PDB file of C-alpha atoms in Angstrom:
ATOM      1  CA  MET A  27     134.641  58.729  54.406  1.00 43.00           C
ATOM      2  CA  SER A  28     130.925  58.852  55.166  1.00 46.00           C
ATOM      3  CA  GLU A  29     129.464  60.871  58.057  1.00 47.00           C
ATOM      4  CA  HIS A  30     128.718  57.633  59.921  1.00 45.00           C
ATOM      5  CA  GLU A  31     132.346  56.503  59.553  1.00 42.00           C
ATOM      6  CA  GLN A  32     133.538  59.914  60.727  1.00 45.00           C
ATOM      7  CA  GLN A  33     131.350  59.648  63.807  1.00 43.00           C
ATOM      8  CA  GLN A  34     132.821  56.226  64.585  1.00 42.00           C
ATOM      9  CA  GLN A  35     136.412  57.548  64.638  1.00 43.00           C
ATOM     10  CA  PRO A  36     137.760  58.139  68.158  1.00 40.00           C
ATOM     11  CA  ALA A  37     138.169  61.742  69.269  1.00 41.00           C
ATOM     12  CA  PRO A  38     141.742  62.993  68.891  1.00 46.00           C
ATOM     13  CA  ARG A  39     143.683  62.793  72.167  1.00 53.00           C
ATOM     14  CA  ARG A  40     145.847  65.555  73.484  1.00 69.00           C
ATOM     15  CA  GLY A  41     148.801  64.852  75.688  1.00 88.00           C
ATOM     16  CA  LYS A  42     148.565  64.814  79.455  1.00 93.00           C
ATOM     17  CA  VAL A  43     150.149  68.252  79.938  1.00 94.00           C
ATOM     18  CA  LEU A  44     147.785  69.880  77.425  1.00 92.00           C
ATOM     19  CA  GLU A  45     144.794  68.115  78.983  1.00 92.00           C
ATOM     20  CA  ALA A  46     145.869  69.272  82.454  1.00 95.00           C
ATOM     21  CA  LEU A  47     146.105  72.886  81.265  1.00 94.00           C
ATOM     22  CA  ALA A  48     142.601  72.629  79.752  1.00 90.00           C
ATOM     23  CA  ARG A  49     141.237  71.161  83.025  1.00 92.00           C
ATOM     24  CA  ALA A  50     142.856  73.991  85.001  1.00 94.00           C
ATOM     25  CA  GLU A  51     141.058  76.519  82.820  1.00 92.00           C
ATOM     26  CA  ARG A  52     137.723  74.736  83.312  1.00 91.00           C
ATOM     27  CA  LYS A  53     138.139  74.994  87.086  1.00 93.00           C
ATOM     28  CA  VAL A  54     138.057  78.808  86.911  1.00 93.00           C
ATOM     29  CA  PHE A  55     134.626  78.908  85.218  1.00 93.00           C
ATOM     30  CA  THR A  56     132.124  80.862  87.282  1.00 92.00           C
ATOM     31  CA  ARG A  57     129.125  79.143  85.636  1.00 93.00           C
ATOM     32  CA  PRO A  58     128.803  75.615  84.254  1.00 92.00           C
ATOM     33  CA  ALA A  59     129.144  75.191  80.488  1.00 92.00           C
ATOM     34  CA  PRO A  60     126.124  73.864  78.521  1.00 94.00           C
ATOM     35  CA  LYS A  61     125.751  70.099  78.919  1.00 93.00           C
ATOM     36  CA  SER A  62     123.179  68.917  76.335  1.00 94.00           C
ATOM     37  CA  ALA A  63     124.151  68.545  72.676  1.00 93.00           C
ATOM     38  CA  ASN A  64     121.333  70.906  71.685  1.00 93.00           C
ATOM     39  CA  ALA A  65     122.501  73.627  74.098  1.00 95.00           C
ATOM     40  CA  GLN A  66     126.149  73.129  73.082  1.00 95.00           C
ATOM     41  CA  VAL A  67     125.330  73.473  69.364  1.00 95.00           C
ATOM     42  CA  LYS A  68     123.221  76.584  70.002  1.00 95.00           C
ATOM     43  CA  PHE A  69     126.026  78.129  72.074  1.00 96.00           C
ATOM     44  CA  LEU A  70     128.701  77.287  69.499  1.00 96.00           C
ATOM     45  CA  LEU A  71     126.555  78.747  66.735  1.00 96.00           C
ATOM     46  CA  THR A  72     126.516  82.062  68.612  1.00 95.00           C
ATOM     47  CA  ARG A  73     130.326  81.960  68.652  1.00 94.00           C
ATOM     48  CA  VAL A  74     130.536  81.443  64.864  1.00 95.00           C
ATOM     49  CA  LYS A  75     127.763  83.992  64.177  1.00 94.00           C
ATOM     50  CA  GLY A  76     125.273  81.331  63.074  1.00 91.00           C
ATOM     51  CA  ALA A  77     127.521  79.824  60.380  1.00 93.00           C
ATOM     52  CA  THR A  78     126.439  76.160  60.409  1.00 93.00           C
ATOM     53  CA  LYS A  79     129.040  75.282  57.758  1.00 94.00           C
ATOM     54  CA  VAL A  80     131.890  76.645  59.900  1.00 95.00           C
ATOM     55  CA  LEU A  81     130.656  74.795  62.983  1.00 95.00           C
ATOM     56  CA  ALA A  82     130.161  71.573  61.007  1.00 95.00           C
ATOM     57  CA  GLU A  83     133.799  71.737  59.843  1.00 94.00           C
ATOM     58  CA  ARG A  84     135.040  72.346  63.381  1.00 93.00           C
ATOM     59  CA  LEU A  85     133.061  69.370  64.679  1.00 94.00           C
ATOM     60  CA  GLY A  86     133.868  67.092  61.721  1.00 93.00           C
ATOM     61  CA  VAL A  87     130.215  66.478  60.805  1.00 94.00           C
ATOM     62  CA  SER A  88     127.842  67.557  58.054  1.00 93.00           C
ATOM     63  CA  ARG A  89     126.028  70.856  58.041  1.00 95.00           C
ATOM     64  CA  ARG A  90     122.739  68.936  58.159  1.00 95.00           C
ATOM     65  CA  THR A  91     123.806  67.218  61.402  1.00 94.00           C
ATOM     66  CA  VAL A  92     124.452  70.608  63.019  1.00 94.00           C
ATOM     67  CA  GLU A  93     121.037  71.796  61.864  1.00 94.00           C
ATOM     68  CA  ARG A  94     119.350  68.702  63.330  1.00 94.00           C
ATOM     69  CA  TYR A  95     120.979  69.220  66.728  1.00 94.00           C
ATOM     70  CA  ARG A  96     120.074  72.913  66.691  1.00 92.00           C
ATOM     71  CA  ALA A  97     116.431  72.034  65.918  1.00 92.00           C
ATOM     72  CA  GLY A  98     116.387  69.390  68.663  1.00 90.00           C
ATOM     73  CA  LYS A  99     115.728  66.537  66.203  1.00 92.00           C
ATOM     74  CA  LEU A 100     118.866  64.737  67.401  1.00 88.00           C
ATOM     75  CA  ALA A 101     119.801  64.534  71.062  1.00 86.00           C
ATOM     76  CA  ALA A 102     122.325  61.740  71.704  1.00 90.00           C
ATOM     77  CA  PRO A 103     125.557  62.235  69.738  1.00 92.00           C
ATOM     78  CA  GLN A 104     128.063  59.477  69.007  1.00 91.00           C
ATOM     79  CA  LYS A 105     131.093  59.423  71.324  1.00 93.00           C
ATOM     80  CA  ARG A 106     133.381  61.257  68.892  1.00 93.00           C
ATOM     81  CA  LEU A 107     130.877  64.051  68.277  1.00 94.00           C
ATOM     82  CA  GLN A 108     130.037  64.265  71.978  1.00 94.00           C
ATOM     83  CA  ALA A 109     133.740  64.683  72.807  1.00 93.00           C
ATOM     84  CA  ALA A 110     134.116  67.339  70.071  1.00 93.00           C
ATOM     85  CA  LEU A 111     131.079  69.242  71.364  1.00 95.00           C
ATOM     86  CA  VAL A 112     132.421  69.251  74.930  1.00 93.00           C
ATOM     87  CA  GLU A 113     135.910  70.274  73.757  1.00 91.00           C
ATOM     88  CA  GLU A 114     134.679  73.084  71.508  1.00 94.00           C
ATOM     89  CA  THR A 115     132.134  74.364  74.041  1.00 95.00           C
ATOM     90  CA  GLU A 116     134.628  74.452  76.904  1.00 92.00           C
ATOM     91  CA  SER A 117     137.285  76.088  74.734  1.00 90.00           C
ATOM     92  CA  GLU A 118     134.843  78.911  73.916  1.00 93.00           C
ATOM     93  CA  TRP A 119     133.113  79.182  77.316  1.00 95.00           C
ATOM     94  CA  GLN A 120     133.775  82.287  79.451  1.00 94.00           C
ATOM     95  CA  PRO A 121     136.792  83.622  77.543  1.00 93.00           C
ATOM     96  CA  GLN A 122     137.153  86.672  79.794  1.00 94.00           C
ATOM     97  CA  VAL A 123     137.255  84.564  82.969  1.00 95.00           C
ATOM     98  CA  ARG A 124     139.915  82.298  81.428  1.00 92.00           C
ATOM     99  CA  ALA A 125     141.903  85.290  80.161  1.00 94.00           C
ATOM    100  CA  GLN A 126     141.891  86.865  83.640  1.00 95.00           C
ATOM    101  CA  ALA A 127     143.118  83.625  85.254  1.00 95.00           C
ATOM    102  CA  ARG A 128     145.871  83.257  82.637  1.00 94.00           C
ATOM    103  CA  GLN A 129     146.902  86.903  83.055  1.00 95.00           C
ATOM    104  CA  GLN A 130     147.088  86.571  86.828  1.00 95.00           C
ATOM    105  CA  ALA A 131     149.124  83.348  86.571  1.00 95.00           C
ATOM    106  CA  SER A 132     151.504  84.998  84.084  1.00 95.00           C
ATOM    107  CA  THR A 133     152.087  88.175  86.055  1.00 94.00           C
ATOM    108  CA  SER A 134     151.622  87.632  89.783  1.00 92.00           C
ATOM    109  CA  SER A 135     150.426  84.331  91.205  1.00 92.00           C
ATOM    110  CA  GLY A 136     152.004  81.683  88.990  1.00 94.00           C
ATOM    111  CA  MET A 137     150.495  78.182  89.049  1.00 96.00           C
ATOM    112  CA  MET A 138     150.701  75.042  91.130  1.00 97.00           C
ATOM    113  CA  VAL A 139     151.599  71.750  89.488  1.00 97.00           C
ATOM    114  CA  GLU A 140     151.206  68.223  90.809  1.00 96.00           C
ATOM    115  CA  VAL A 141     152.875  65.618  88.654  1.00 95.00           C
ATOM    116  CA  THR A 142     153.671  61.935  88.883  1.00 94.00           C
ATOM    117  CA  ALA A 143     156.331  61.073  86.326  1.00 90.00           C
ATOM    118  CA  TYR A 144     159.759  59.574  85.837  1.00 90.00           C
ATOM    119  CA  PHE A 145     162.347  62.252  86.677  1.00 86.00           C
ATOM    120  CA  GLY A 146     165.946  61.928  85.496  1.00 80.00           C
ATOM    121  CA  PHE A 147     168.775  64.330  86.305  1.00 73.00           C
ATOM    122  CA  THR A 148     171.947  65.804  84.890  1.00 70.00           C
ATOM    123  CA  CYS A 149     174.324  68.045  86.820  1.00 61.00           C
ATOM    124  CA  SER A 150     177.951  68.831  87.467  1.00 55.00           C
ATOM    125  CA  GLY A 151     178.265  66.477  90.429  1.00 50.00           C
ATOM    126  CA  SER A 152     176.493  63.432  91.709  1.00 48.00           C
ATOM    127  CA  SER A 153     172.743  63.155  91.797  1.00 51.00           C
ATOM    128  CA  ASP A 154     170.007  60.738  92.655  1.00 57.00           C
ATOM    129  CA  ASP A 155     169.243  58.169  90.003  1.00 69.00           C
ATOM    130  CA  GLY A 156     166.124  58.843  87.998  1.00 76.00           C
ATOM    131  CA  ARG A 157     162.897  57.414  89.368  1.00 84.00           C
ATOM    132  CA  ILE A 158     159.139  57.866  89.509  1.00 90.00           C
ATOM    133  CA  ARG A 159     158.250  60.788  91.772  1.00 91.00           C
ATOM    134  CA  THR A 160     155.088  62.609  92.751  1.00 94.00           C
ATOM    135  CA  ILE A 161     155.844  66.296  93.121  1.00 94.00           C
ATOM    136  CA  THR A 162     153.621  69.203  94.091  1.00 96.00           C
ATOM    137  CA  THR A 163     155.263  72.599  93.690  1.00 95.00           C
ATOM    138  CA  PRO A 164     154.539  76.175  92.637  1.00 96.00           C
ATOM    139  CA  ILE A 165     155.554  77.441  89.212  1.00 95.00           C
ATOM    140  CA  SER A 166     156.772  81.024  89.050  1.00 95.00           C
ATOM    141  CA  PRO A 167     154.834  83.572  86.969  1.00 96.00           C
ATOM    142  CA  THR A 168     157.754  83.692  84.511  1.00 95.00           C
ATOM    143  CA  TYR A 169     157.467  79.992  83.728  1.00 96.00           C
ATOM    144  CA  ALA A 170     153.647  80.079  83.894  1.00 96.00           C
ATOM    145  CA  LYS A 171     153.717  82.778  81.204  1.00 96.00           C
ATOM    146  CA  GLN A 172     156.034  80.719  78.980  1.00 96.00           C
ATOM    147  CA  ILE A 173     153.905  77.578  79.387  1.00 96.00           C
ATOM    148  CA  LEU A 174     150.645  79.405  78.671  1.00 96.00           C
ATOM    149  CA  GLU A 175     152.115  81.239  75.670  1.00 96.00           C
ATOM    150  CA  LEU A 176     153.382  77.958  74.218  1.00 95.00           C
ATOM    151  CA  GLN A 177     149.977  76.355  74.766  1.00 94.00           C
ATOM    152  CA  GLU A 178     148.241  79.284  73.062  1.00 92.00           C
ATOM    153  CA  ALA A 179     150.662  79.101  70.132  1.00 94.00           C
ATOM    154  CA  GLY A 180     149.675  75.462  69.529  1.00 92.00           C
ATOM    155  CA  ALA A 181     152.672  73.765  71.122  1.00 93.00           C
ATOM    156  CA  THR A 182     152.817  69.998  71.219  1.00 93.00           C
ATOM    157  CA  GLU A 183     153.250  67.884  74.316  1.00 91.00           C
ATOM    158  CA  GLU A 184     156.934  67.456  73.432  1.00 90.00           C
ATOM    159  CA  ASP A 185     157.343  71.257  73.231  1.00 93.00           C
ATOM    160  CA  LEU A 186     155.882  71.716  76.719  1.00 94.00           C
ATOM    161  CA  HIS A 187     157.801  68.995  78.593  1.00 91.00           C
ATOM    162  CA  PRO A 188     161.175  70.829  78.726  1.00 91.00           C
ATOM    163  CA  ILE A 189     159.715  74.102  80.002  1.00 94.00           C
ATOM    164  CA  VAL A 190     157.541  72.358  82.613  1.00 94.00           C
ATOM    165  CA  ALA A 191     160.587  70.318  83.718  1.00 91.00           C
ATOM    166  CA  GLU A 192     162.651  73.513  83.954  1.00 91.00           C
ATOM    167  CA  ALA A 193     159.938  75.175  86.066  1.00 93.00           C
ATOM    168  CA  ILE A 194     159.778  72.174  88.411  1.00 92.00           C
ATOM    169  CA  THR A 195     163.575  72.073  88.650  1.00 89.00           C
ATOM    170  CA  GLU A 196     163.692  75.738  89.637  1.00 91.00           C
ATOM    171  CA  SER A 197     161.090  75.549  92.381  1.00 92.00           C
ATOM    172  CA  TYR A 198     161.392  71.999  93.702  1.00 91.00           C
ATOM    173  CA  PHE A 199     164.889  70.661  93.082  1.00 85.00           C
ATOM    174  CA  THR A 200     167.004  73.836  93.290  1.00 84.00           C
ATOM    175  CA  GLU A 201     164.653  75.747  95.619  1.00 82.00           C
ATOM    176  CA  TRP A 202     164.691  78.895  93.456  1.00 80.00           C
ATOM    177  CA  GLY A 203     168.431  78.666  92.825  1.00 73.00           C
ATOM    178  CA  THR A 204     169.532  78.316  96.451  1.00 77.00           C
ATOM    179  CA  ARG A 205     170.937  74.792  96.122  1.00 77.00           C
ATOM    180  CA  THR A 206     172.205  72.191  93.639  1.00 70.00           C
ATOM    181  CA  ASP A 207     173.671  74.646  91.137  1.00 73.00           C
ATOM    182  CA  GLY A 208     173.637  73.321  87.575  1.00 72.00           C
ATOM    183  CA  LEU A 209     171.021  70.606  88.178  1.00 77.00           C
ATOM    184  CA  ARG A 210     168.648  69.897  85.332  1.00 77.00           C
ATOM    185  CA  ALA A 211     165.690  67.557  85.681  1.00 81.00           C
ATOM    186  CA  ASP A 212     163.757  66.048  82.796  1.00 82.00           C
ATOM    187  CA  PHE A 213     160.575  64.068  83.072  1.00 82.00           C
ATOM    188  CA  THR A 214     159.072  61.340  80.940  1.00 82.00           C
ATOM    189  CA  HIS A 215     156.359  58.723  81.337  1.00 86.00           C
ATOM    190  CA  VAL A 216     153.884  61.181  82.853  1.00 89.00           C
ATOM    191  CA  GLN A 217     151.359  59.160  84.803  1.00 92.00           C
ATOM    192  CA  ALA A 218     149.321  62.098  86.103  1.00 94.00           C
ATOM    193  CA  ILE A 219     149.551  65.878  86.047  1.00 95.00           C
ATOM    194  CA  GLU A 220     147.350  68.700  87.323  1.00 96.00           C
ATOM    195  CA  PHE A 221     147.754  72.459  87.152  1.00 96.00           C
ATOM    196  CA  LEU A 222     145.965  74.972  89.344  1.00 95.00           C
ATOM    197  CA  PHE A 223     145.675  78.670  88.582  1.00 92.00           C
TER     198      PHE A 223
END
């Protein structure tokens, strides 16, 4: 596949839960990440200690393309490369700020989640039929830690759904274990989801 064909390929899409976790991290930035392709390439090169070959592999382009952006000879990347630059830059930007927010969510504050999805239920009694719901609820630090650890370990969307559903069940449907003993909620068809540290 030529470099031009690679640049025409759409950027890989993450699932909605993974995207929401990435957006939540971006909201804790104390300074804006670099916006221009030139600034993004220069920043990313500092993160890989100037290794243009390593950065080129991460971005899915040639080494020469990285060198052209660094030199300012190219300025307007194709959509796929632009998306990769934004993704890589934001994943490397302010690691200490992100780590502090994750640590706080995992140990003391937890997270908030707002989700619109189809919720279905199982329990040892009767329950509402499954339906589309919009729910905003806190997630305990215990579940926040599990979710963030799974994300860091490279979990897929399918790996995260059960733990997020369990966290929502605990806080929203069973009110921290004070009602509806044995209820389990699962969600599918996620229309929208947002996390907040």
